[in-house]
Amino acid sequence: MNLKEIITSTKAYNFHSHTQFCDGRASMAEFVEEAVKEGYLHYGFTPHSPIPFKSPCNMEMEQVEEYFNEFNRLKNLYKDKINLYISMEIDYLGNQWGATNPYFKNLPLDYRLSSVHFIPTPAGDKMIDIDGRPESFIQKMHEYFNDDIHYVVDTFYDHTMQMIESGGFDVLGHFDKIGFNASHFQPGIEDEDWYIAHIDRVIEKLKSTNFIVEINTKAWEAPVNSTEEQIKSYIPRLFPSPCTIAKLLDADIPLMVNSDTHYPFRLNSGRQAAFDIIDRLKGK
């Protein structure tokens, strides 16, 4: 497949989604049905990859064969209605675990999306998921990181840089997502020079690669189980943020808009808004 050709020829695609094989809230079949209903031409599955320790969000290695079997069944069943692609959102955990690991290199995936969700504690004795809800993130800041937000942000971006240098993937997932949780812990952090320097460093590194950068729209709407008051006060969010999207466009880095959906009814959440922002920044 040619991802760049697809994303420059149509907006009727989504290459980041989660189902029953990880922390998604519906079956693969239900997502395909919704994608067909919404007029998608291209749809990719990206369950959170197996990792070498227990995680409630990641699929197990023992599930991979079943995942491939279900994908092949659906691909054949819907072959006249939509193009389906098999992938994984591969967690980068350091030199020993990422897209270049032989396990992932040997899987017959159509493309590979890679993201950072975990970072090590300062002692290096445990990997902590810093990608959850803000309230969970703040609790982990107290429990595992001694409230050292500089360590957490620096380590997240250090791992992102290492992931880019290692390669082995096609799409870089939500690369500034740490800013969302970090901003809840320390408001205004994304406007601080040291944080912006991390963003600029990543973009500079991306200039010498062929990677596609994902514009992730998952946080455009409040979480599904939010209260009415939470919905009213919610501020829509993209990853990367619009100011970073502008920098990516200036650097001529290809962009892909995905909803990172965990629910079929949110398949299109925020995608048109993201395309509108990109078009506005391009001066269209």
Tab-separated table of C-alpha atoms in Angstrom:
chain	number	residue	atom	x	y	z
A	1	MET	CA	0.000	0.000	0.000
A	2	ASN	CA	1.032	3.617	-0.495
A	3	LEU	CA	-0.073	5.635	2.514
A	4	LYS	CA	1.120	8.961	1.150
A	5	GLU	CA	-0.770	8.447	-2.081
A	6	ILE	CA	-3.954	7.624	-0.168
A	7	ILE	CA	-3.843	10.593	2.222
A	8	THR	CA	-3.156	13.063	-0.583
A	9	SER	CA	-5.951	11.757	-2.804
A	10	THR	CA	-8.849	11.507	-0.325
A	11	LYS	CA	-10.029	12.420	3.170
A	12	ALA	CA	-12.160	9.263	3.366
A	13	TYR	CA	-9.650	7.305	5.454
A	14	ASN	CA	-8.813	6.499	9.068
A	15	PHE	CA	-5.635	4.631	9.964
A	16	HIS	CA	-5.792	4.620	13.788
A	17	SER	CA	-8.492	2.670	15.617
A	18	HIS	CA	-8.927	0.340	18.585
A	19	THR	CA	-11.283	-2.608	19.052
A	20	GLN	CA	-11.955	-5.565	21.338
A	21	PHE	CA	-8.359	-6.724	20.936
A	22	CYS	CA	-7.072	-3.934	23.177
A	23	ASP	CA	-8.953	-1.122	24.936
A	24	GLY	CA	-11.534	-0.453	22.211
A	25	ARG	CA	-15.210	-0.576	23.129
A	26	ALA	CA	-16.630	-2.536	20.184
A	27	SER	CA	-15.785	-5.359	17.801
A	28	MET	CA	-13.807	-5.000	14.595
A	29	ALA	CA	-16.969	-5.808	12.639
A	30	GLU	CA	-18.869	-2.950	14.267
A	31	PHE	CA	-16.144	-0.489	13.327
A	32	VAL	CA	-16.114	-1.705	9.725
A	33	GLU	CA	-19.893	-1.362	9.511
A	34	GLU	CA	-19.667	2.226	10.760
A	35	ALA	CA	-16.809	3.036	8.389
A	36	VAL	CA	-18.826	1.754	5.423
A	37	LYS	CA	-21.880	3.708	6.576
A	38	GLU	CA	-19.780	6.881	6.813
A	39	GLY	CA	-18.437	6.430	3.296
A	40	TYR	CA	-14.836	5.595	4.122
A	41	LEU	CA	-12.683	4.231	1.313
A	42	HIS	CA	-9.742	3.163	3.504
A	43	TYR	CA	-9.747	1.919	7.095
A	44	GLY	CA	-6.924	0.558	9.225
A	45	PHE	CA	-6.896	-1.315	12.530
A	46	THR	CA	-4.181	-0.443	15.079
A	47	PRO	CA	-4.619	-2.332	18.358
A	48	HIS	CA	-2.122	-1.412	21.066
A	49	SER	CA	0.706	-3.838	20.415
A	50	PRO	CA	1.813	-6.640	22.707
A	51	ILE	CA	4.431	-5.490	25.203
A	52	PRO	CA	6.715	-7.526	27.510
A	53	PHE	CA	4.649	-6.892	30.645
A	54	LYS	CA	0.982	-6.876	31.638
A	55	SER	CA	-1.123	-3.890	30.585
A	56	PRO	CA	-4.926	-3.613	30.515
A	57	CYS	CA	-4.742	-1.540	27.320
A	58	ASN	CA	-2.481	-3.757	25.212
A	59	MET	CA	-3.290	-6.905	23.319
A	60	GLU	CA	-1.593	-10.150	24.324
A	61	MET	CA	0.675	-12.063	21.964
A	62	GLU	CA	-1.722	-14.988	22.287
A	63	GLN	CA	-4.433	-12.841	20.655
A	64	VAL	CA	-2.461	-11.894	17.554
A	65	GLU	CA	-3.415	-14.959	15.495
A	66	GLU	CA	-7.104	-14.422	16.291
A	67	TYR	CA	-6.730	-10.754	15.344
A	68	PHE	CA	-5.260	-11.646	11.950
A	69	ASN	CA	-7.949	-14.253	11.350
A	70	GLU	CA	-10.763	-11.809	12.097
A	71	PHE	CA	-9.145	-9.151	9.940
A	72	ASN	CA	-8.876	-11.540	6.983
A	73	ARG	CA	-12.506	-12.575	7.424
A	74	LEU	CA	-13.675	-8.950	7.392
A	75	LYS	CA	-11.388	-7.973	4.532
A	76	ASN	CA	-12.898	-10.708	2.370
A	77	LEU	CA	-16.458	-9.984	3.527
A	78	TYR	CA	-16.251	-6.259	2.765
A	79	LYS	CA	-13.860	-6.370	-0.205
A	80	ASP	CA	-16.382	-4.706	-2.526
A	81	LYS	CA	-17.235	-1.905	-0.067
A	82	ILE	CA	-14.037	-0.704	1.608
A	83	ASN	CA	-10.272	-1.220	1.643
A	84	LEU	CA	-9.189	-2.640	5.011
A	85	TYR	CA	-5.628	-2.670	6.357
A	86	ILE	CA	-4.015	-4.496	9.254
A	87	SER	CA	-1.564	-2.761	11.559
A	88	MET	CA	-0.667	-2.158	15.201
A	89	GLU	CA	0.060	0.889	17.317
A	90	ILE	CA	3.498	-0.275	18.380
A	91	ASP	CA	4.672	0.896	21.781
A	92	TYR	CA	8.213	2.208	21.931
A	93	LEU	CA	9.712	1.194	25.286
A	94	GLY	CA	13.391	1.761	24.519
A	95	ASN	CA	16.048	-0.018	22.481
A	96	GLN	CA	14.713	-3.476	23.307
A	97	TRP	CA	11.068	-2.942	22.343
A	98	GLY	CA	9.698	-1.018	19.394
A	99	ALA	CA	8.928	-1.250	15.699
A	100	THR	CA	12.424	-2.543	14.874
A	101	ASN	CA	12.061	-5.509	17.224
A	102	PRO	CA	12.178	-8.741	15.161
A	103	TYR	CA	8.752	-9.699	16.481
A	104	PHE	CA	7.096	-6.723	14.762
A	105	LYS	CA	9.346	-6.759	11.703
A	106	ASN	CA	8.232	-10.331	10.980
A	107	LEU	CA	4.495	-9.658	11.302
A	108	PRO	CA	2.775	-9.235	7.892
A	109	LEU	CA	1.384	-5.775	8.694
A	110	ASP	CA	0.282	-3.365	5.969
A	111	TYR	CA	1.816	-0.417	7.812
A	112	ARG	CA	3.136	0.394	11.281
A	113	LEU	CA	2.072	3.212	13.586
A	114	SER	CA	4.406	3.907	16.507
A	115	SER	CA	3.783	5.873	19.710
A	116	VAL	CA	5.139	6.510	23.190
A	117	HIS	CA	2.742	5.703	26.045
A	118	PHE	CA	5.113	4.468	28.747
A	119	ILE	CA	8.220	5.974	30.349
A	120	PRO	CA	10.501	4.509	33.027
A	121	THR	CA	10.510	5.663	36.624
A	122	PRO	CA	13.622	7.670	37.630
A	123	ALA	CA	15.044	4.507	39.177
A	124	GLY	CA	14.424	2.633	35.933
A	125	ASP	CA	12.698	-0.228	37.736
A	126	LYS	CA	9.237	0.120	36.199
A	127	MET	CA	7.512	1.385	33.065
A	128	ILE	CA	4.563	3.688	33.767
A	129	ASP	CA	1.697	4.495	31.393
A	130	ILE	CA	1.501	8.303	31.334
A	131	ASP	CA	-1.130	8.405	28.575
A	132	GLY	CA	-4.338	8.035	30.632
A	133	ARG	CA	-6.812	10.546	32.019
A	134	PRO	CA	-5.402	13.689	33.706
A	135	GLU	CA	-6.551	12.618	37.167
A	136	SER	CA	-4.702	9.303	36.770
A	137	PHE	CA	-1.625	11.104	35.434
A	138	ILE	CA	-1.515	13.459	38.427
A	139	GLN	CA	-1.770	10.509	40.815
A	140	LYS	CA	1.130	8.808	39.023
A	141	MET	CA	3.143	12.026	39.207
A	142	HIS	CA	2.866	11.833	43.002
A	143	GLU	CA	3.375	8.088	43.261
A	144	TYR	CA	6.147	7.370	40.743
A	145	PHE	CA	7.825	10.638	39.693
A	146	ASN	CA	8.049	12.739	42.867
A	147	ASP	CA	6.079	15.460	41.027
A	148	ASP	CA	9.031	16.063	38.685
A	149	ILE	CA	7.212	17.179	35.547
A	150	HIS	CA	10.479	18.094	33.820
A	151	TYR	CA	11.679	14.505	34.156
A	152	VAL	CA	8.421	13.136	32.726
A	153	VAL	CA	8.257	15.512	29.766
A	154	ASP	CA	11.990	15.281	29.024
A	155	THR	CA	11.878	11.479	29.119
A	156	PHE	CA	8.781	11.329	26.913
A	157	TYR	CA	10.454	13.420	24.235
A	158	ASP	CA	13.797	11.649	24.619
A	159	HIS	CA	11.988	8.378	23.898
A	160	THR	CA	10.201	10.003	20.970
A	161	MET	CA	13.534	11.068	19.489
A	162	GLN	CA	14.986	7.587	20.030
A	163	MET	CA	11.907	6.044	18.394
A	164	ILE	CA	12.327	8.263	15.332
A	165	GLU	CA	16.038	7.459	15.117
A	166	SER	CA	15.338	3.725	15.401
A	167	GLY	CA	12.722	3.803	12.605
A	168	GLY	CA	10.890	0.709	11.452
A	169	PHE	CA	7.476	2.386	11.258
A	170	ASP	CA	5.441	4.511	8.840
A	171	VAL	CA	3.299	6.813	10.994
A	172	LEU	CA	4.294	8.737	14.125
A	173	GLY	CA	1.352	8.748	16.542
A	174	HIS	CA	0.181	11.779	18.613
A	175	PHE	CA	3.740	12.920	19.311
A	176	ASP	CA	2.911	15.856	21.626
A	177	LYS	CA	0.203	14.116	23.639
A	178	ILE	CA	2.182	14.452	26.881
A	179	GLY	CA	1.337	18.155	26.706
A	180	PHE	CA	-2.310	17.427	27.515
A	181	ASN	CA	-1.634	15.710	30.835
A	182	ALA	CA	1.358	17.899	31.635
A	183	SER	CA	-0.858	20.974	31.217
A	184	HIS	CA	-3.304	19.644	33.782
A	185	PHE	CA	-0.442	19.122	36.210
A	186	GLN	CA	1.225	22.450	35.438
A	187	PRO	CA	-0.998	24.869	33.474
A	188	GLY	CA	0.785	26.805	30.758
A	189	ILE	CA	3.632	24.320	30.387
A	190	GLU	CA	3.229	24.072	26.618
A	191	ASP	CA	3.992	27.790	26.280
A	192	GLU	CA	7.283	27.510	28.163
A	193	ASP	CA	10.488	27.750	26.137
A	194	TRP	CA	11.906	24.418	27.303
A	195	TYR	CA	8.728	22.585	26.264
A	196	ILE	CA	8.617	24.306	22.867
A	197	ALA	CA	12.262	23.343	22.374
A	198	HIS	CA	11.243	19.670	22.584
A	199	ILE	CA	8.643	20.167	19.839
A	200	ASP	CA	11.143	21.952	17.603
A	201	ARG	CA	13.739	19.235	18.195
A	202	VAL	CA	11.302	16.514	17.096
A	203	ILE	CA	10.284	18.437	13.975
A	204	GLU	CA	13.921	19.042	13.044
A	205	LYS	CA	14.588	15.305	13.374
A	206	LEU	CA	11.521	14.453	11.267
A	207	LYS	CA	12.803	16.571	8.367
A	208	SER	CA	15.391	13.918	7.550
A	209	THR	CA	12.891	11.025	7.567
A	210	ASN	CA	10.038	9.753	5.394
A	211	PHE	CA	7.589	9.365	8.269
A	212	ILE	CA	4.007	10.574	8.167
A	213	VAL	CA	2.932	12.513	11.260
A	214	GLU	CA	-0.498	11.786	12.647
A	215	ILE	CA	-2.912	14.573	13.558
A	216	ASN	CA	-4.897	12.802	16.259
A	217	THR	CA	-8.474	13.988	16.910
A	218	LYS	CA	-9.436	11.654	19.742
A	219	ALA	CA	-9.582	14.484	22.318
A	220	TRP	CA	-11.708	16.811	20.195
A	221	GLU	CA	-14.737	15.793	22.269
A	222	ALA	CA	-15.003	15.171	25.997
A	223	PRO	CA	-14.614	11.540	27.144
A	224	VAL	CA	-17.733	9.454	26.551
A	225	ASN	CA	-18.664	9.095	30.224
A	226	SER	CA	-18.187	12.798	31.075
A	227	THR	CA	-20.754	14.632	33.174
A	228	GLU	CA	-22.814	17.440	31.694
A	229	GLU	CA	-20.701	19.958	33.589
A	230	GLN	CA	-17.474	18.390	32.285
A	231	ILE	CA	-18.798	18.520	28.730
A	232	LYS	CA	-19.661	22.219	29.081
A	233	SER	CA	-16.189	23.121	30.321
A	234	TYR	CA	-14.293	20.840	27.934
A	235	ILE	CA	-11.782	22.445	25.550
A	236	PRO	CA	-11.342	20.587	22.230
A	237	ARG	CA	-7.814	19.383	21.579
A	238	LEU	CA	-5.720	18.055	18.707
A	239	PHE	CA	-2.405	16.206	18.900
A	240	PRO	CA	-0.234	17.843	17.684
A	241	SER	CA	-1.705	21.258	18.523
A	242	PRO	CA	-2.486	23.754	15.725
A	243	CYS	CA	0.679	25.791	16.378
A	244	THR	CA	2.732	22.611	15.975
A	245	ILE	CA	0.753	21.653	12.870
A	246	ALA	CA	1.797	25.003	11.390
A	247	LYS	CA	5.454	24.160	12.053
A	248	LEU	CA	5.033	20.715	10.495
A	249	LEU	CA	3.498	22.246	7.381
A	250	ASP	CA	6.347	24.753	7.134
A	251	ALA	CA	8.754	21.806	7.297
A	252	ASP	CA	6.857	19.988	4.483
A	253	ILE	CA	6.231	16.947	6.677
A	254	PRO	CA	3.285	14.828	5.465
A	255	LEU	CA	0.265	14.786	7.765
A	256	MET	CA	-2.435	12.169	8.288
A	257	VAL	CA	-5.699	12.862	10.178
A	258	ASN	CA	-6.890	9.972	12.381
A	259	SER	CA	-9.535	9.796	15.091
A	260	ASP	CA	-7.805	7.143	17.239
A	261	THR	CA	-11.333	5.953	17.844
A	262	HIS	CA	-12.328	3.542	20.605
A	263	TYR	CA	-16.074	3.814	19.876
A	264	PRO	CA	-17.739	3.360	16.439
A	265	PHE	CA	-19.950	6.431	16.894
A	266	ARG	CA	-16.826	8.581	17.311
A	267	LEU	CA	-15.223	7.439	14.090
A	268	ASN	CA	-15.370	10.950	12.616
A	269	SER	CA	-14.927	12.908	15.842
A	270	GLY	CA	-12.847	16.015	15.169
A	271	ARG	CA	-11.598	14.922	11.761
A	272	GLN	CA	-13.324	17.668	9.759
A	273	ALA	CA	-12.174	20.254	12.294
A	274	ALA	CA	-8.588	19.042	11.845
A	275	PHE	CA	-8.841	19.187	8.055
A	276	ASP	CA	-10.303	22.706	8.308
A	277	ILE	CA	-7.404	23.811	10.534
A	278	ILE	CA	-4.859	22.340	8.123
A	279	ASP	CA	-6.537	24.034	5.164
A	280	ARG	CA	-6.629	27.355	6.980
A	281	LEU	CA	-2.940	27.101	7.854
A	282	LYS	CA	-2.174	26.277	4.238
A	283	GLY	CA	-4.090	29.387	3.202
A	284	LYS	CA	-6.771	27.496	1.297
